[in-house]
Coordinates of C-alpha atoms and ligand atoms in Angstrom, one line a residue:
M73 CA 107.5 56.2 58.2
G74 CA 108.0 56.0 62.0
S75 CA 106.8 57.8 65.1
S76 CA 108.8 60.9 66.0
G77 CA 111.9 61.0 67.7
G78 CA 114.7 63.3 69.1
A79 CA 117.7 63.6 67.0
A80 CA 116.3 61.9 63.8
A81 CA 113.3 64.3 63.7
R82 CA 115.9 67.0 63.2
R83 CA 117.3 65.3 60.0
H84 CA 114.2 63.8 58.4
A85 CA 111.1 65.3 57.2
A86 CA 108.3 65.0 59.4
M87 CA 104.4 65.5 59.4
L88 CA 103.6 68.5 61.4
G89 CA 99.9 68.7 60.9
I90 CA 97.2 66.4 59.4
G91 CA 93.5 67.0 58.4
T92 CA 90.9 65.0 56.7
A93 CA 87.5 66.1 54.9
N94 CA 84.5 64.3 53.4
P95 CA 81.1 65.3 51.8
T96 CA 78.2 65.2 53.7
G97 CA 76.2 62.9 51.4
I98 CA 76.0 59.2 51.4
L99 CA 74.4 56.5 49.2
G100 CA 74.9 54.0 51.9
P101 CA 75.4 52.5 54.5
Q102 CA 77.0 49.8 52.5
D103 CA 74.4 47.1 53.1
V104 CA 71.7 49.1 51.3
F105 CA 73.9 50.8 48.7
A106 CA 72.9 48.3 46.0
D107 CA 69.3 49.2 46.3
N108 CA 70.0 52.9 46.5
L109 CA 72.4 52.8 43.5
F110 CA 70.0 51.0 41.2
R111 CA 67.0 53.1 42.3
V112 CA 68.7 56.4 41.5
T113 CA 70.5 55.2 38.3
N114 CA 67.3 53.5 37.1
S115 CA 68.8 50.2 36.8
D116 CA 66.3 47.9 38.6
H117 CA 65.8 46.2 35.2
L118 CA 69.3 44.3 35.8
P119 CA 68.3 42.2 38.9
E120 CA 71.4 39.9 38.3
L121 CA 73.8 42.7 38.3
K122 CA 72.1 44.0 41.5
E123 CA 72.5 40.7 43.1
K124 CA 76.4 40.8 41.9
L125 CA 76.9 44.3 43.4
K126 CA 75.1 43.3 46.7
R127 CA 77.6 40.1 46.8
I128 CA 80.4 42.4 46.3
C129 CA 79.3 44.9 48.8
E130 CA 79.1 42.0 51.3
K131 CA 82.6 41.0 50.8
S132 CA 84.2 44.4 50.6
G133 CA 84.6 44.9 54.4
I134 CA 83.4 48.6 53.9
E135 CA 80.6 50.1 56.2
K136 CA 79.9 53.4 54.3
R137 CA 81.4 55.9 52.0
H138 CA 80.6 59.7 51.5
F139 CA 79.8 61.1 47.9
H140 CA 79.5 64.6 46.8
L141 CA 77.1 63.7 44.2
T142 CA 73.1 63.9 45.1
E143 CA 70.1 62.5 43.9
E144 CA 69.0 65.9 42.9
T145 CA 72.3 66.5 40.8
L146 CA 71.7 63.0 39.1
A147 CA 68.1 63.9 38.2
A148 CA 69.2 67.1 36.9
H149 CA 72.1 65.6 34.9
P150 CA 70.9 62.5 33.0
E151 CA 74.0 62.4 30.9
L152 CA 76.0 61.1 34.1
L153 CA 74.1 57.9 33.8
D154 CA 74.5 57.0 30.3
R155 CA 77.9 56.6 29.1
E156 CA 77.1 57.0 25.5
L157 CA 76.1 60.6 26.3
P158 CA 78.7 63.3 26.2
S159 CA 79.4 64.3 29.9
L160 CA 83.0 65.5 30.2
D161 CA 81.9 69.0 30.3
T162 CA 79.5 68.5 33.2
R163 CA 82.0 66.5 35.1
V164 CA 84.7 69.1 34.6
D165 CA 82.6 71.9 35.6
M166 CA 81.1 70.2 38.9
T167 CA 84.9 69.3 40.0
A168 CA 86.4 72.5 39.2
D169 CA 85.4 74.1 42.4
A170 CA 84.3 71.2 44.6
V171 CA 87.6 69.3 44.7
P172 CA 89.7 72.1 45.7
K173 CA 87.1 73.3 48.3
L174 CA 87.0 69.8 49.9
A175 CA 90.8 70.1 49.8
Q176 CA 90.4 73.5 51.8
C177 CA 88.5 71.8 54.3
A178 CA 91.1 69.2 54.9
A179 CA 94.1 71.5 54.6
A180 CA 92.5 74.1 57.0
K181 CA 92.5 71.3 59.7
A182 CA 96.2 70.3 58.8
I183 CA 97.2 73.8 59.1
A184 CA 95.3 74.5 62.4
E185 CA 97.2 71.3 63.9
W186 CA 100.5 72.6 62.6
G187 CA 99.9 75.8 64.7
R188 CA 101.5 78.3 62.2
P189 CA 99.6 80.8 59.7
A190 CA 98.7 79.6 56.1
A191 CA 101.0 82.3 54.8
D192 CA 104.1 80.3 56.1
I193 CA 103.5 77.6 53.8
T194 CA 106.3 77.6 51.2
H195 CA 105.2 74.8 48.7
L196 CA 102.0 73.1 47.7
V197 CA 101.7 69.7 46.2
F198 CA 98.2 68.8 45.1
S199 CA 97.1 65.4 43.7
T200 CA 94.1 64.5 42.0
Y201 CA 92.6 62.4 39.2
S202 CA 89.2 64.2 39.7
T203 CA 89.7 67.5 37.8
C204 CA 91.5 68.4 34.7
Q205 CA 91.7 72.1 33.8
A206 CA 93.9 75.2 34.0
P207 CA 94.2 77.3 36.3
S208 CA 94.4 74.1 38.2
A209 CA 93.1 72.9 41.5
D210 CA 96.4 73.7 43.3
L211 CA 96.1 77.3 42.3
R212 CA 92.4 77.5 43.2
L213 CA 93.5 75.9 46.8
A214 CA 96.3 78.4 47.2
T215 CA 93.6 81.4 46.7
L216 CA 91.2 79.8 49.0
L217 CA 93.6 79.5 51.7
G218 CA 95.3 82.8 51.4
L219 CA 98.8 81.1 50.7
R220 CA 101.5 83.4 49.8
A221 CA 102.1 84.6 46.1
T222 CA 105.3 82.9 45.9
V223 CA 104.2 79.7 47.1
S224 CA 105.9 76.9 45.0
R225 CA 103.2 74.6 43.4
T226 CA 103.2 71.4 42.0
M227 CA 100.2 69.6 40.5
L228 CA 100.0 65.6 40.4
S229 CA 97.3 64.4 38.1
L230 CA 95.9 60.9 37.2
H231 CA 98.1 59.1 39.5
G232 CA 95.0 57.5 40.9
C233 CA 95.3 55.8 44.2
Y234 CA 99.2 56.2 44.5
G235 CA 98.9 59.9 44.0
G236 CA 99.1 60.6 47.9
G237 CA 102.3 58.3 48.4
R238 CA 104.0 60.3 45.4
A239 CA 102.8 63.8 46.9
L240 CA 104.1 62.7 50.4
S241 CA 107.3 61.6 48.8
L242 CA 108.0 64.8 46.9
A243 CA 107.3 66.7 50.1
K244 CA 109.8 64.9 51.9
E245 CA 112.6 65.7 49.2
L246 CA 111.4 69.5 49.1
A247 CA 111.3 69.8 52.9
E248 CA 114.7 68.0 53.3
N249 CA 116.3 70.1 50.7
N250 CA 115.2 73.5 51.1
R251 CA 116.0 74.9 54.6
G252 CA 112.9 76.3 56.3
A253 CA 110.3 74.8 53.7
R254 CA 106.8 74.0 55.0
V255 CA 105.1 72.1 52.4
L256 CA 101.4 71.6 52.2
V257 CA 100.2 68.2 50.7
A258 CA 96.6 68.2 49.5
C259 CA 94.9 65.1 48.0
S260 CA 91.1 65.6 46.9
E261 CA 88.9 62.9 44.8
M262 CA 85.5 62.9 43.8
T263 CA 84.1 59.7 42.1
L264 CA 81.6 61.9 40.0
V265 CA 84.4 62.2 37.6
C266 CA 83.9 58.3 36.7
F267 CA 80.3 57.6 38.1
G268 CA 77.8 55.9 35.8
A269 CA 74.8 53.7 35.9
P270 CA 76.2 50.3 36.8
D271 CA 77.4 47.9 34.1
G272 CA 79.7 44.8 34.2
G273 CA 82.9 47.1 33.8
N274 CA 82.4 49.7 36.7
I275 CA 80.8 47.4 39.3
V276 CA 83.7 46.9 41.5
G277 CA 84.6 50.8 41.5
H278 CA 81.1 51.2 42.5
T279 CA 81.5 49.0 45.7
L280 CA 84.9 50.3 46.8
F281 CA 85.6 54.1 46.0
G282 CA 84.2 57.2 47.8
D283 CA 85.0 61.0 47.9
G284 CA 87.3 62.7 50.3
A285 CA 90.2 64.8 50.8
G286 CA 93.4 64.6 53.0
A287 CA 96.1 67.1 53.9
V288 CA 99.3 67.2 55.6
V289 CA 102.0 69.9 56.5
V290 CA 105.4 68.6 56.1
G291 CA 108.8 70.0 57.3
A292 CA 112.3 69.4 58.5
G293 CA 114.0 70.9 61.7
P294 CA 114.8 73.3 63.0
F295 CA 111.4 73.7 64.1
L296 CA 109.5 77.0 64.6
D297 CA 107.9 79.0 67.3
G298 CA 104.3 77.7 67.7
E299 CA 104.9 74.4 65.6
R300 CA 103.6 71.3 67.1
R301 CA 105.7 68.3 68.1
P302 CA 106.3 66.2 64.8
I303 CA 103.4 63.5 64.5
F304 CA 105.2 61.2 62.1
E305 CA 108.9 61.0 61.1
M306 CA 109.2 60.4 57.4
V307 CA 112.3 58.2 57.4
S308 CA 112.2 56.7 53.9
A309 CA 110.0 56.9 50.6
T310 CA 110.5 54.7 47.8
Q311 CA 108.5 53.6 44.8
T312 CA 108.6 50.1 43.0
T313 CA 106.8 49.2 40.0
I314 CA 106.3 45.4 39.4
P315 CA 107.5 44.6 35.9
R316 CA 104.9 44.0 33.2
T317 CA 101.9 44.8 35.2
E318 CA 100.7 48.0 33.0
H319 CA 97.7 46.2 32.2
A320 CA 96.4 45.8 35.8
L321 CA 95.2 49.3 36.8
G322 CA 94.3 51.9 34.2
M323 CA 92.3 55.3 33.9
R324 CA 91.3 57.0 30.3
V325 CA 89.6 60.3 29.8
S326 CA 86.7 59.8 27.3
G327 CA 83.8 61.9 26.5
G328 CA 81.7 60.1 29.0
G329 CA 84.0 60.9 31.8
I330 CA 87.0 58.8 33.1
D331 CA 86.8 55.0 32.6
F332 CA 88.9 52.8 34.7
H333 CA 89.7 49.2 35.1
L334 CA 91.1 47.0 37.9
A335 CA 92.2 43.7 37.1
I336 CA 91.1 40.9 39.1
Q337 CA 94.7 39.9 39.6
V338 CA 95.7 43.1 41.7
P339 CA 95.4 41.6 45.2
T340 CA 97.3 38.6 44.3
L341 CA 100.1 40.8 42.4
V342 CA 100.4 42.9 45.6
G343 CA 100.3 39.8 48.0
Q344 CA 103.3 38.2 45.9
N345 CA 105.5 41.5 45.8
V346 CA 104.8 43.7 48.9
E347 CA 107.4 41.9 51.1
R348 CA 109.9 42.5 48.4
C349 CA 109.2 46.0 48.2
L350 CA 109.3 46.5 52.2
V351 CA 112.8 44.6 52.3
D352 CA 114.1 46.9 49.7
A353 CA 112.7 50.1 51.3
F354 CA 113.8 49.2 54.6
R355 CA 117.3 48.0 53.9
G356 CA 120.1 50.2 55.5
I357 CA 117.5 52.0 57.6
I358 CA 116.0 49.3 60.0
V359 CA 119.1 47.2 59.6
D360 CA 122.0 49.3 59.5
D361 CA 124.6 46.6 58.5
D362 CA 124.1 46.4 54.7
D363 CA 125.2 42.5 55.0
A364 CA 122.5 41.5 57.6
P365 CA 119.5 39.7 56.7
P366 CA 116.4 41.5 55.8
P367 CA 114.2 42.2 58.8
C368 CA 111.5 39.5 57.7
S369 CA 111.7 36.3 56.1
G370 CA 107.9 35.7 55.3
N371 CA 107.2 32.3 53.8
G372 CA 103.6 32.6 52.8
N373 CA 102.2 30.8 55.5
G374 CA 101.7 33.5 57.9
N375 CA 104.8 32.9 60.3
G376 CA 107.3 35.5 59.0
N377 CA 105.8 38.6 59.7
A378 CA 106.6 39.1 63.4
R379 CA 109.4 41.7 63.0
W380 CA 107.2 43.9 60.5
N381 CA 104.6 44.1 63.2
E382 CA 107.3 45.8 65.5
L383 CA 107.3 48.7 62.9
F384 CA 104.5 51.3 62.3
W385 CA 103.8 51.2 58.5
A386 CA 100.6 51.6 56.3
V387 CA 99.4 50.5 53.0
H388 CA 96.9 52.2 50.9
P389 CA 94.4 49.6 51.5
G390 CA 92.9 49.2 48.1
G391 CA 90.3 46.6 49.3
R392 CA 89.8 44.0 51.8
P393 CA 91.5 41.2 49.8
I394 CA 94.7 43.2 49.3
L395 CA 94.8 43.6 53.1
D396 CA 94.2 40.1 53.5
K397 CA 97.1 39.0 51.0
I398 CA 99.4 41.5 52.9
T399 CA 98.6 40.0 56.4
R400 CA 99.4 36.6 55.1
C401 CA 102.6 37.3 53.5
Ligands
WCA252 C1 85.3 43.2 47.2 C2 85.9 42.3 45.9 C3 85.5 42.9 44.7 C4 85.2 40.9 46.0 O1 85.7 40.2 47.3 P1 86.4 38.8 47.0 O2 86.8 38.3 48.6 O3 87.4 38.9 46.1 O4 85.1 37.9 46.6 P2 85.0 36.9 45.4 O5 86.3 36.3 45.1 O6 83.9 36.1 45.8 O7 84.6 37.8 44.2 C5 83.1 38.3 44.1 C6 82.9 38.6 42.8 O8 83.5 39.9 42.3 C7 84.2 39.7 41.3 N1 85.5 40.4 41.2 C8 86.5 40.5 42.0 N2 87.5 41.1 41.5 C9 87.0 41.7 40.5 C10 87.6 42.7 39.5 N3 88.7 43.4 39.7 N4 86.7 43.0 38.5 C11 85.8 42.4 38.1 N5 85.1 41.6 39.2 C12 85.8 41.2 40.1 C13 84.2 38.2 41.3 O9 84.4 37.5 39.9 C14 83.1 37.6 41.9 O10 82.1 37.6 40.9 P3 81.0 36.4 41.0 O11 81.6 35.2 41.1 O12 79.9 36.9 39.9 O13 80.2 36.7 42.3 C15 87.5 42.3 46.1 O14 87.9 41.5 45.2 C16 87.9 43.7 46.0 O15 88.0 44.6 46.7 N6 88.6 43.7 44.7 C17 89.3 45.1 44.4 C18 90.8 45.1 44.6 C19 91.4 46.0 43.8 O16 91.8 45.9 42.7 N7 91.6 47.3 44.6 C20 91.9 48.4 43.6 C21 93.3 48.9 44.1 S1 93.6 50.5 43.2 C22 92.8 51.5 44.0 O17 92.5 51.4 45.2 C23 92.4 52.8 43.2 C24 92.3 52.6 41.8 C25 91.6 53.7 41.0 C26 91.7 53.6 39.6 C27 91.1 54.6 38.9 C28 90.5 55.7 39.6 O18 89.7 56.3 38.9 C29 90.4 55.7 41.1 C30 91.0 54.7 41.7

């Protein structure tokens, strides 16, 4: 991704409007999150676990997170606290409306910034792991926004934290290969689909994740009357899977909601591989001559990243230690 610019902006897809939205509830700020969580989940009989959650909250680098779930909802639905009780129906019912509505808030802002009517959207890509039913969240969002009946919809489910990246990559392909296409990308997530009373398995998720939605309008030139100047040009989109790491991150739908696990090795795996991924992604883009050396020769001691800092690029953070490992590569 790079900032927009003249001739290149007419070739590559670009972001034409961006919006975000969060629910208003918070169980925080982070320094009192453990006290609040253990109180509302009736878990104060587990003081060692609470102390561990406090330790992890302090190390998370996060100040506050937003949640759709409220104390009142938890009191009315004890099945959300006990993983042994069936709660999938409750979770699916709660998210069916809430997830597309949160996406609508973000999308309305993106469309307003884009400057054209919602009916000019030709494609919709919706990513979420927070709801699972058909008709799915993309159709509900299209209805809420008044998109045209012919809008071409794609639903990405259970991609977890990389759903946003895949959705943007797909939007770039659609915009560059369909003249005049204007693609609305929407991602909307709610942790209530995996929320439970704290235990040894979900404690890191409890400290890191929150609820929110993001939306972007993507299009390639020629640009239309009323469209704002492109915000970011989408120069390149790639995906790389580190071999033999299928065990590191996972989600599984169960009667008690979605279970997920994050292996303790994730930050190290990211740190060991991010530079190789970047070199591959930018080869031939930043460095026109294929035989030229890659733009960075990081040596693991923090001295090799000078040229990366001359670019604008962003990683999905996934937690403070992941950012630390990338900074040091
Ligand atoms: C804030 C943490 C948890 C701790 O900070 P630290 O600097 O590593 O501190 P410590 O090394 O002192 O660890 C503190 C405690 O946390 C424990 N810990 C440290 N990582 C772990 C660990 N993955 N497990 C379980 N104990 C641990 C660690 O064992 C230790 O326990 P204790 O000795 O009893 O205090 C930090 O390690 C951290 O942010 N880790 C998470 C990195 C990570 O995997 N991020 C997720 C990337 S993927 C993503 O964003 C979304 C995925 C997703 C997937 C499914 C969904 O449904 C939705 C989303």
